[in-house]
Structure formats: C-alpha cells, structure tokens
PDB file of C-alpha atoms in Angstrom:
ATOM      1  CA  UNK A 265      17.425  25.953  -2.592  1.00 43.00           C
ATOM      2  CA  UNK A 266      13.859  24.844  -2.191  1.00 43.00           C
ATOM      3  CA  UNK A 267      12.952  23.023   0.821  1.00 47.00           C
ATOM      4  CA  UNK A 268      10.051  20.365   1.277  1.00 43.00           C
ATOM      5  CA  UNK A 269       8.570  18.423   3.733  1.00 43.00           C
ATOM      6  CA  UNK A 270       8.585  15.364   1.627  1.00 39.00           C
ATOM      7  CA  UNK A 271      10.088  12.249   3.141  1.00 40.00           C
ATOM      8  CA  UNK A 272       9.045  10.143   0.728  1.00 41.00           C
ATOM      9  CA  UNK A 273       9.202   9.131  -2.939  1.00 45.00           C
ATOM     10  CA  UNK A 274       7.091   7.514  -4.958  1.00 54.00           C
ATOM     11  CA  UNK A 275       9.222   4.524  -4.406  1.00 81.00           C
ATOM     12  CA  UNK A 276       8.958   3.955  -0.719  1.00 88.00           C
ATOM     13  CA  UNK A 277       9.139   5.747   2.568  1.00 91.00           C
ATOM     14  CA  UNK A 278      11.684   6.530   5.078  1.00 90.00           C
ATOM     15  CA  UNK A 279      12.393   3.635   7.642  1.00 93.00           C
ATOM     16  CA  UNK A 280      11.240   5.799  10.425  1.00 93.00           C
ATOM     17  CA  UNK A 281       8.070   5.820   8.453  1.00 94.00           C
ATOM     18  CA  UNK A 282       7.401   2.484   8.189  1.00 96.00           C
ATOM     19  CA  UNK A 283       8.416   1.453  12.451  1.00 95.00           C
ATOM     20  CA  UNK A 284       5.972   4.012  13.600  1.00 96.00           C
ATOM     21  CA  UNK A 285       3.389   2.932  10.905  1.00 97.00           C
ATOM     22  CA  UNK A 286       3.545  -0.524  12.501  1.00 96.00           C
ATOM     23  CA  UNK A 287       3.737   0.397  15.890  1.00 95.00           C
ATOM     24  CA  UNK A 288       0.331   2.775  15.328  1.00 96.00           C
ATOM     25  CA  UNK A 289      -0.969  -0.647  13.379  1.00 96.00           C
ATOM     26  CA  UNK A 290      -0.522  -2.620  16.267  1.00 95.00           C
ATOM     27  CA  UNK A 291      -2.706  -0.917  18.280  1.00 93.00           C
ATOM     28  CA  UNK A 292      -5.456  -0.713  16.074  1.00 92.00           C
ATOM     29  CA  UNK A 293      -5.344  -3.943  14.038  1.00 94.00           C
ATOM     30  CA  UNK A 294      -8.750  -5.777  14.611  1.00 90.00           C
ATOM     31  CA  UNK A 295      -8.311  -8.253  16.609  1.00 88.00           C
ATOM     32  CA  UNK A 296     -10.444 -12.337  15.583  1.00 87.00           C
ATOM     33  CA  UNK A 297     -11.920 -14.466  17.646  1.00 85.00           C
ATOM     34  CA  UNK A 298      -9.528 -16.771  19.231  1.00 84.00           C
ATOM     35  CA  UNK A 299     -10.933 -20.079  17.109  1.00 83.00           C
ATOM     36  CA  UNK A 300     -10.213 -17.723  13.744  1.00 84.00           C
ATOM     37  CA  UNK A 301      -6.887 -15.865  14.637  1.00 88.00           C
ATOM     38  CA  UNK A 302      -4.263 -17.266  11.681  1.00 92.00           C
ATOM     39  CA  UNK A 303      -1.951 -14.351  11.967  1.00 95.00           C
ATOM     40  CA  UNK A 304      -0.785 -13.311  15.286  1.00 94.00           C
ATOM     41  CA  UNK A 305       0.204  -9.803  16.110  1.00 94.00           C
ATOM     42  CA  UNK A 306       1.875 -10.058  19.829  1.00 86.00           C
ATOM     43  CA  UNK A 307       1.455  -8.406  22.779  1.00 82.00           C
ATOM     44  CA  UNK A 308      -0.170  -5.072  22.340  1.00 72.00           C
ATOM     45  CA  UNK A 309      -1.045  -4.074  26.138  1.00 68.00           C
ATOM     46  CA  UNK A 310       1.959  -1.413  26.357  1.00 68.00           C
ATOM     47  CA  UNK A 311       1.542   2.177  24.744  1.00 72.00           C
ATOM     48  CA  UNK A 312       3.880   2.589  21.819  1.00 78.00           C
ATOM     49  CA  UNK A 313       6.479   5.469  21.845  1.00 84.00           C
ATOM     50  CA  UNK A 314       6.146   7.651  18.310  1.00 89.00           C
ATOM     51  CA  UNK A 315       8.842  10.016  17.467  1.00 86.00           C
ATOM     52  CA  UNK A 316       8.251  11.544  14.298  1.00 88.00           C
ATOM     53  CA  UNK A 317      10.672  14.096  12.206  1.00 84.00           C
ATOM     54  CA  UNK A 318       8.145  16.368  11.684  1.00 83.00           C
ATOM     55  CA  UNK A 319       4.206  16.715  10.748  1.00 79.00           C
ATOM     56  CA  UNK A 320       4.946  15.268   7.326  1.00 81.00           C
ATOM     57  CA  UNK A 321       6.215  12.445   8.510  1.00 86.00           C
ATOM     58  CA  UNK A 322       3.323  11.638  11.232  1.00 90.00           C
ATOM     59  CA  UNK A 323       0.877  12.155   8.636  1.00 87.00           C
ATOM     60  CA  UNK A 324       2.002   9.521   6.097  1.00 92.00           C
ATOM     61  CA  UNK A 325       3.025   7.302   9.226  1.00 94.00           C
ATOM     62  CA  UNK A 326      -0.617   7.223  10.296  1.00 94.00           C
ATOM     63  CA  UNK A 327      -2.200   6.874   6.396  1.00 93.00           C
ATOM     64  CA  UNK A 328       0.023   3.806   5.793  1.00 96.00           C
ATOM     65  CA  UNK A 329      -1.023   2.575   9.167  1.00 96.00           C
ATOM     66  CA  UNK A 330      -4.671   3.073   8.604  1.00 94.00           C
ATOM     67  CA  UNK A 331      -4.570   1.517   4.834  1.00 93.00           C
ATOM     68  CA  UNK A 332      -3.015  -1.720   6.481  1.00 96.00           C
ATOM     69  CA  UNK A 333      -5.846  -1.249   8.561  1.00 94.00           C
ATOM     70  CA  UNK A 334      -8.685  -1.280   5.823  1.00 92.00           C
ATOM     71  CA  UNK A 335      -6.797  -4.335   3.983  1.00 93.00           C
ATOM     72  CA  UNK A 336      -5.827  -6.040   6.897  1.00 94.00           C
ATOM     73  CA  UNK A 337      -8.250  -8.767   5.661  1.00 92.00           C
ATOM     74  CA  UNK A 338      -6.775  -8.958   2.294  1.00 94.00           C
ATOM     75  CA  UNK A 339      -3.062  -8.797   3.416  1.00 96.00           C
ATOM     76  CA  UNK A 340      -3.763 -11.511   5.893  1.00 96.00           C
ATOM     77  CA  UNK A 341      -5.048 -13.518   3.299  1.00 95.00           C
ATOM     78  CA  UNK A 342      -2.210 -12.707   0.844  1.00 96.00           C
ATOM     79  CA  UNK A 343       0.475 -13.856   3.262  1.00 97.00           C
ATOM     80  CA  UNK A 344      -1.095 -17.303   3.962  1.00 97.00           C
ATOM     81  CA  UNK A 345      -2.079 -18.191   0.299  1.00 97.00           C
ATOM     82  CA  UNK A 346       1.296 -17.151  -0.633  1.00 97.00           C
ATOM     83  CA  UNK A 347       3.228 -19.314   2.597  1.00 96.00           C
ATOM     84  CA  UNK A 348       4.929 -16.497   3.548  1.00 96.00           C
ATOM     85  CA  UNK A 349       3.643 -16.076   6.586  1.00 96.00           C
ATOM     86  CA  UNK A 350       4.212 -17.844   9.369  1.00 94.00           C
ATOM     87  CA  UNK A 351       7.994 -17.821   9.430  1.00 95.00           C
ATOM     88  CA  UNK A 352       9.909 -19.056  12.584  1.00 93.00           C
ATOM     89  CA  UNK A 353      12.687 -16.130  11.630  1.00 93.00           C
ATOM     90  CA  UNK A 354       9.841 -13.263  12.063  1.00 95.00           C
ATOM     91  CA  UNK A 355       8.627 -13.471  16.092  1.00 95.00           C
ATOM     92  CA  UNK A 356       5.058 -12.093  16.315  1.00 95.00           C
ATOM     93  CA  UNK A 357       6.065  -8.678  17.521  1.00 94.00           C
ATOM     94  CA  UNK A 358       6.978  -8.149  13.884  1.00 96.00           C
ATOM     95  CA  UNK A 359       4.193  -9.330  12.545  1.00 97.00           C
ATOM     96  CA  UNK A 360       2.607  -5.943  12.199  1.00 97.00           C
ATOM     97  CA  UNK A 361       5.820  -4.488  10.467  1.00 97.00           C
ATOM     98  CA  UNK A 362       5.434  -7.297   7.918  1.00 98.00           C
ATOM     99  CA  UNK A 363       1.528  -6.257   7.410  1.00 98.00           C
ATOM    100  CA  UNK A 364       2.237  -2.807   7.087  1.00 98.00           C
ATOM    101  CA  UNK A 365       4.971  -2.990   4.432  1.00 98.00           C
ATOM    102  CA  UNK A 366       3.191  -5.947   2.594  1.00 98.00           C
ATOM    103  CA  UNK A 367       0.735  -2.912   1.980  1.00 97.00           C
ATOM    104  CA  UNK A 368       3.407  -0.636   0.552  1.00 96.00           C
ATOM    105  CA  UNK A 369       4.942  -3.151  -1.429  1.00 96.00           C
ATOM    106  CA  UNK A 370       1.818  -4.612  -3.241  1.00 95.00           C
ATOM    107  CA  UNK A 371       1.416  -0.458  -3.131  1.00 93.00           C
ATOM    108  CA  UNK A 372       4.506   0.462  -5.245  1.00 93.00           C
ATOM    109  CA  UNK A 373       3.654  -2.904  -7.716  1.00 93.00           C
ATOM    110  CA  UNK A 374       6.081  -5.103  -6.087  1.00 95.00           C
ATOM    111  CA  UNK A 375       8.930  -2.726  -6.946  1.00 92.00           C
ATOM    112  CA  UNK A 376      12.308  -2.171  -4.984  1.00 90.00           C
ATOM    113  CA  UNK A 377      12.177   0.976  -2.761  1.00 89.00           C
ATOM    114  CA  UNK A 378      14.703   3.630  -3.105  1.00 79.00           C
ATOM    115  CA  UNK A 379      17.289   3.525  -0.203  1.00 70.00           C
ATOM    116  CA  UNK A 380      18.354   7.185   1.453  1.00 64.00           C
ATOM    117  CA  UNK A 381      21.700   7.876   2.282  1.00 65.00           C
ATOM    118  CA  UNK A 382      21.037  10.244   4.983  1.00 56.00           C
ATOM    119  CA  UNK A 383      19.443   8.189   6.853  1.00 67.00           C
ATOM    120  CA  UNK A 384      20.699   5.480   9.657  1.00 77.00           C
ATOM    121  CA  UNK A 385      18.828   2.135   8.563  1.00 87.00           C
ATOM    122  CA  UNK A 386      16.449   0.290  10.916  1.00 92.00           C
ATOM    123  CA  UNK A 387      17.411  -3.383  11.438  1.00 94.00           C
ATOM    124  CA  UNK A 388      13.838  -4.524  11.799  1.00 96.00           C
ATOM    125  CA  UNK A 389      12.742  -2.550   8.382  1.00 95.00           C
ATOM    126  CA  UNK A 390      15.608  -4.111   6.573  1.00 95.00           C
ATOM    127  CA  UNK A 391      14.846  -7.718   7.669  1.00 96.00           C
ATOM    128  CA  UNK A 392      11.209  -7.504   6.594  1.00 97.00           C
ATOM    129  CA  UNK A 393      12.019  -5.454   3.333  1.00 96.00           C
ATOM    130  CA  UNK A 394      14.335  -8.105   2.233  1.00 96.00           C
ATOM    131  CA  UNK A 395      12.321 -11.127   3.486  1.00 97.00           C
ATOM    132  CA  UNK A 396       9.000  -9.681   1.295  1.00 97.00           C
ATOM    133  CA  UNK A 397      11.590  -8.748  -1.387  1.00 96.00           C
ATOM    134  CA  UNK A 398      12.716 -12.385  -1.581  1.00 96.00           C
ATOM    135  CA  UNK A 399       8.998 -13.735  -2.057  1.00 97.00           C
ATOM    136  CA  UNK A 400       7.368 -10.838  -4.466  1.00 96.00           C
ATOM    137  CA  UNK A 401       7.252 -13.388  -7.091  1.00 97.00           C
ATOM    138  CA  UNK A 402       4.536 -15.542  -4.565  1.00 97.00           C
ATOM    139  CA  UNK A 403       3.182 -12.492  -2.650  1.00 97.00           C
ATOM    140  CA  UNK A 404       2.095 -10.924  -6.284  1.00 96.00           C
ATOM    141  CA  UNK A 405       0.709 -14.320  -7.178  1.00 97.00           C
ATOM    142  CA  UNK A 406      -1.310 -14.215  -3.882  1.00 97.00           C
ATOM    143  CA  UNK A 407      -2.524 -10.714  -5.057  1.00 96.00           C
ATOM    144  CA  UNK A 408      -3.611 -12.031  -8.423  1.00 95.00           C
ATOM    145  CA  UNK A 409      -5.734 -14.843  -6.995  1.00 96.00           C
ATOM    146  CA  UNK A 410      -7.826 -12.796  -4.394  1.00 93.00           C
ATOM    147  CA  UNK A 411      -8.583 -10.133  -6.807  1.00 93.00           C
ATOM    148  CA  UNK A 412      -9.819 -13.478  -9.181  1.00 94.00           C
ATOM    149  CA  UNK A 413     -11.851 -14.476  -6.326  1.00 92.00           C
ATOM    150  CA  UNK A 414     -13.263 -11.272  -5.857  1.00 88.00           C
ATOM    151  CA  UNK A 415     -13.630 -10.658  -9.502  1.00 90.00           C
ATOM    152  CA  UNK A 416     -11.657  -7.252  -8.746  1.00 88.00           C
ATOM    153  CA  UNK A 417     -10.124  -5.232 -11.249  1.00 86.00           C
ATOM    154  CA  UNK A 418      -7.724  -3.668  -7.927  1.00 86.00           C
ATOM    155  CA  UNK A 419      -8.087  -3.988  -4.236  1.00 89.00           C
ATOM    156  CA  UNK A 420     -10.059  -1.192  -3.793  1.00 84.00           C
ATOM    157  CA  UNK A 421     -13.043  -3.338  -5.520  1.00 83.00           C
ATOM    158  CA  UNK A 422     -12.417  -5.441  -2.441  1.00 85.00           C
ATOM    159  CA  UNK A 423     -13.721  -3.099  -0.158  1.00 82.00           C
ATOM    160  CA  UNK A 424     -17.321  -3.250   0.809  1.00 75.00           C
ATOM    161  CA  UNK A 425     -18.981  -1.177  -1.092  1.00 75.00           C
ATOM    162  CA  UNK A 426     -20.048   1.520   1.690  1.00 77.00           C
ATOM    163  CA  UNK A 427     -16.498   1.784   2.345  1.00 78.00           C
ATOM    164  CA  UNK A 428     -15.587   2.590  -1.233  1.00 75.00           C
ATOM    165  CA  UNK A 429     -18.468   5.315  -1.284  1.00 79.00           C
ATOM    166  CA  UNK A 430     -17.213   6.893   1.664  1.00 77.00           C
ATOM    167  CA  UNK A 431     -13.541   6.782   0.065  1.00 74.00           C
ATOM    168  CA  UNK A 432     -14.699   8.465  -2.897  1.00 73.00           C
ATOM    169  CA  UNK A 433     -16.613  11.351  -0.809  1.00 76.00           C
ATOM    170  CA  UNK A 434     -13.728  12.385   1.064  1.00 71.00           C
ATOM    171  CA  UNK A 435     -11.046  11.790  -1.379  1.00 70.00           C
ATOM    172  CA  UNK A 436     -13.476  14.785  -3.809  1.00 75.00           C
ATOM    173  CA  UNK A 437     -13.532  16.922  -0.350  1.00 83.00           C
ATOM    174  CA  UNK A 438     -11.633  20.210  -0.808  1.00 91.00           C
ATOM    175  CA  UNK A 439      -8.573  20.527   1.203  1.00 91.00           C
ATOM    176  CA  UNK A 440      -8.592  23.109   4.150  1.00 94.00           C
ATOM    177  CA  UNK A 441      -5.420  24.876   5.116  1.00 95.00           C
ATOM    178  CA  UNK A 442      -4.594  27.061   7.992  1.00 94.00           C
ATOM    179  CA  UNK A 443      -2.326  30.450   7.932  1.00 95.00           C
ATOM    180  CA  UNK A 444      -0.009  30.295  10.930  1.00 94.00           C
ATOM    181  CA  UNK A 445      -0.302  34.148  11.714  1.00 92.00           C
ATOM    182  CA  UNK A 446       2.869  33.473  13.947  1.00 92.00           C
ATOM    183  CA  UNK A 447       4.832  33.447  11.138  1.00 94.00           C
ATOM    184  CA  UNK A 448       3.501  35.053   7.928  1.00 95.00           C
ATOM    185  CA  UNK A 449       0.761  37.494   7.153  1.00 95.00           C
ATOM    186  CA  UNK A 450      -2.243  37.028   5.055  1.00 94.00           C
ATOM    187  CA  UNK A 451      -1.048  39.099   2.207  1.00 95.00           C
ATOM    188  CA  UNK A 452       2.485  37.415   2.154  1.00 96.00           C
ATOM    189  CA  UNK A 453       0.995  34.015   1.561  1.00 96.00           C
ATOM    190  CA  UNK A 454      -1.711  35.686  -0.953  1.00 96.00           C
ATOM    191  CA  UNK A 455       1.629  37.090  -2.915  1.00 95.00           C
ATOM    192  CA  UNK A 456       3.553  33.975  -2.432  1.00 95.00           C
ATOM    193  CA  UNK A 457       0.891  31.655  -3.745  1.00 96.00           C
ATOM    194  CA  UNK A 458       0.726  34.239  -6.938  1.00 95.00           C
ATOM    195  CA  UNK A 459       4.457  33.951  -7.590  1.00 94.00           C
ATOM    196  CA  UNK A 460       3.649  29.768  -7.428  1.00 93.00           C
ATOM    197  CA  UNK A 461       0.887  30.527 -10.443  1.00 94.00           C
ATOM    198  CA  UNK A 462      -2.093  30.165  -7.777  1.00 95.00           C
ATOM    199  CA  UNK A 463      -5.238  32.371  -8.355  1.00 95.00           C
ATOM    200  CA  UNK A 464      -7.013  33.326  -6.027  1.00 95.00           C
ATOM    201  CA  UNK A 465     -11.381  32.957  -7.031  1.00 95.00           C
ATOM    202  CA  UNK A 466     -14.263  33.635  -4.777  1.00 93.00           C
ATOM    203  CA  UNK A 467     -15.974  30.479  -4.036  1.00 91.00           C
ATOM    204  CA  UNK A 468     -15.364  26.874  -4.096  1.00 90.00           C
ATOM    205  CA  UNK A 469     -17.513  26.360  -7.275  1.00 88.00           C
ATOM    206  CA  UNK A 470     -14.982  28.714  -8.597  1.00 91.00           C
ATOM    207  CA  UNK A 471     -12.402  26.541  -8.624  1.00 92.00           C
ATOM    208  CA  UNK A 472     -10.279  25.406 -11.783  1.00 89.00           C
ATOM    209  CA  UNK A 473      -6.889  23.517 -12.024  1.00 88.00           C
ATOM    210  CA  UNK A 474      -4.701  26.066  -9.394  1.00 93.00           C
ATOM    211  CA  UNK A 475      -6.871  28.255  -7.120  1.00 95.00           C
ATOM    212  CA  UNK A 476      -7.925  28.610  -3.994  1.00 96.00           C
ATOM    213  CA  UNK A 477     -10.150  30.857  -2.039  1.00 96.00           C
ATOM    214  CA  UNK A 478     -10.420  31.938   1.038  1.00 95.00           C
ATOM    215  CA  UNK A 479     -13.224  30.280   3.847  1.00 93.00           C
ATOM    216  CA  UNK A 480     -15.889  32.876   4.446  1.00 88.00           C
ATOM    217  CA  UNK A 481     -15.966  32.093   7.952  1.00 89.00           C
ATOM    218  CA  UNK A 482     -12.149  31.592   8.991  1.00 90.00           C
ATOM    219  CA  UNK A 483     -10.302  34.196   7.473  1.00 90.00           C
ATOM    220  CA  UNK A 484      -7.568  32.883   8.098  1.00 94.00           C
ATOM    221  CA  UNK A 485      -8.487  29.343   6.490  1.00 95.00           C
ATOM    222  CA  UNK A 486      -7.534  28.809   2.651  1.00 96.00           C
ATOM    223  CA  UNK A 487      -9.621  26.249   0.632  1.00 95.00           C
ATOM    224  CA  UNK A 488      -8.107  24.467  -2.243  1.00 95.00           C
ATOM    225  CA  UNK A 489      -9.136  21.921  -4.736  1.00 92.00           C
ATOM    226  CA  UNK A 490      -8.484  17.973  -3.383  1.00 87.00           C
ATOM    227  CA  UNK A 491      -6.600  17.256  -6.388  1.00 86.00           C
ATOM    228  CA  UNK A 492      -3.539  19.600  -5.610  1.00 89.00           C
ATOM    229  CA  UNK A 493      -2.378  17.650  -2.229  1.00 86.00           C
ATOM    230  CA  UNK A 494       0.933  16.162  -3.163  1.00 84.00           C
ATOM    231  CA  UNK A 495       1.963  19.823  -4.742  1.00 88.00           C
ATOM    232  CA  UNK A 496       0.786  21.884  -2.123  1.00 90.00           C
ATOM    233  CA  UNK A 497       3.215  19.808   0.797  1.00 85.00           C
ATOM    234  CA  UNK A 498       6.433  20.641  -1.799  1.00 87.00           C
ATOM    235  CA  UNK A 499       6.066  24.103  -1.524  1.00 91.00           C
ATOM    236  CA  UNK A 500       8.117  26.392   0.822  1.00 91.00           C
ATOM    237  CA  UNK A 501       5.184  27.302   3.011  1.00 93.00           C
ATOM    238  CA  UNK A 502       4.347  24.149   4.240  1.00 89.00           C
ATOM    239  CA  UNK A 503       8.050  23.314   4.686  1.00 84.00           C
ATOM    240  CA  UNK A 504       8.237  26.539   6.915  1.00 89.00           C
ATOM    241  CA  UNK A 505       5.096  25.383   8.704  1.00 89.00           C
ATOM    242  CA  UNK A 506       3.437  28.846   7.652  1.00 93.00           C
ATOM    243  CA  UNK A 507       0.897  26.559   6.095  1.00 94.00           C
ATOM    244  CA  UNK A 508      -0.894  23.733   7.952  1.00 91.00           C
ATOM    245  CA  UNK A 509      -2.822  21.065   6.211  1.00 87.00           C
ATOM    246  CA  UNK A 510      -5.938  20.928   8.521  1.00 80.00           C
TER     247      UNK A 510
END
C-alpha cells in the first residue's frame, strides 16, 4: 500500500496543522503602534509548545503561518470591513487562530474543508472553523472589495511589488533534496526514482518535465525541477524519510 507524508488535501489541513500554525503566528505577527492596533492578538511573552506528527506536518504548519504573516494586513482588513471581527465569543488569545484560518479559507475559495476521521478534533479549530463558516458570505464580500480597492486581479497583486518579485524568484528555484545514507544507498534511490518514470540528466539546464540530476558538489544532494514539489512528498521515499526536502 503506498504510504505518504501528506496530511493534507486540497481541501484543508489537519487540526493539528492549523493550532501550531497559529501558535508559530503569534509569535511573529507584526505587532502596530498602540494608537493603530484594531485587532488584538493577546499575550505573546510565553514560548509556544509545537508538537508536530512528523516533518510534513511542521513544514506546512510554518508556510500557513508565514502566509498569514505576509497578508496579515489584508486579513486584518477583511475581518473589520466584513464585522466579523471583534466578537465577544472569540477572547484575544484566539485571535491568531482566526487570522490564520481566515487565510486558508479565503485560500480554498471559501469552501468547506474535508473532516478526517482519524483524527481527535480540536475544540478551538472547530469553534473558529464554524464561526468563519457562518460568515463566508461577508468575509468573501470583504475579499471582493479590497481587491477593488487595490485594483487586484488576486491577493498576490496586493503585495508590494518587491515582495511579489522575490516570490516569483524562489518559487522558479530548483528544489534540493538530500539522500539519507542511513537508510538507502545512492543507487537504490537512482533505481527507485527510474521505476517512478524519473530520468536522470546532467545539469540543471537539462531539465524537462521529470528529471533530476545530481549536485556536482554534494553527491549526495539531488536537484529537481520546482514544479514537481507536491509529487515528490507522495512518494515512498520521502514517506520513509530516505529523502529530505532541504
């Protein structure tokens, strides 16, 4: 049966996901002067405590956290023009929960997550979830107007426009991936890959729909093209951890 380190689908993430998404969010948000603060975030003076299922898991945990991060502006702004926020039921130590799954939620189009079965549901998640749920009809027309404002055909036109140059660098960056010699040999991922319908080429400007070569440096360092991220955490290797994403 083929394993994966996916805990998520494209409609939503794991509740774990989203508490240690806000709990890394609170201690990053940027914080307003005291005459402009409109959305308070609590008491952020104590360390949070992550636990995290496994690599997968603290990777997407700290991507949703940094993407309520770049918007925080914008989802601010989207929960005031829309009234949801404030709300006497939600005390300020959620605050950052709400932010972070606002960002999901406009994210997925304002659609309903998937639930999973397997797993033991978070109180806090579920309150939030529901609350947003019960004002996507507002939330989206919040959306609408700032991208008017803007004159943005999606938020990412929102962004400053260094930002979105930066974004666009890394996101054509080739992805780097290390061989965990502990637990597989060179060769055995080099035969694996070819059973997966990976070919191997010499150079990065090599590189067509599913290669990968390896760094001329780090021999032990594969180098694959940006665009096969999401199918190179499904396979078996990664699963096994005999492949790390650098």
């Amino acid at each position: 049966e083929k394993r994966t380190m996916t805990l998520i689908e494209k409609n939503g993430y794991h509740d774990s996901v989203y508490i240690n998404a806000a709990k890394i969010f609170q201690g990053i948000h940027t914080e307003k002067r005291k005459d402009r603060i409109l959305v308070r975030y609590g008491d952020d003076s104590v360390s949070p405590r992550l636990t995290f299922k496994d690599e997968y898991s603290q990777r997407v945990s700290y991507e949703l956290a940094f993407n309520a991060l770049k918007y925080q502006d914008l989802l601010e702004e989207i929960l005031l023009d829309s009234c949801v926020y404030p709300c006497q039921s939600i005390p300020d130590e959620l605050t950052s929960l709400l932010v972070v799954m606002l960002y999901d939620l406009q994210d997925r189009k304002f659609q309903a997550r998937d639930t999973f079965d397997e797993e033991d549901p978070v109180a806090e998640v579920r309150k939030i979830e529901g609350y947003l749920h019960s004002f996507r009809t507002k939330l989206a027309a919040a959306l609408a107007r700032c991208r008017i404002k803007h004159d943005a055909l999606s938020i990412e036109y929102i962004l400053p426009e260094t930002i979105r140059k930066q974004e666009q660098r890394a996101s054509a960056l080739p992805l780097c991936v290390w061989i965990n010699t502990y637990k597989i040999s060179l060769q055995d991922v080099f035969r694996d890959l070819e059973k997966k319908g990976f070919t191997r080429v010499e150079t990065v400007s090599d590189f067509g729909r599913y290669t990968y070569c390896v760094d001329q440096h780090c021999h032990d360092v594969l180098v694959f093209p940006s665009s096969l991220k999401e199918e190179l955490l499904n396979l078996d290797l990664f699963a096994d951890y005999k492949l790390l994403l650098q």
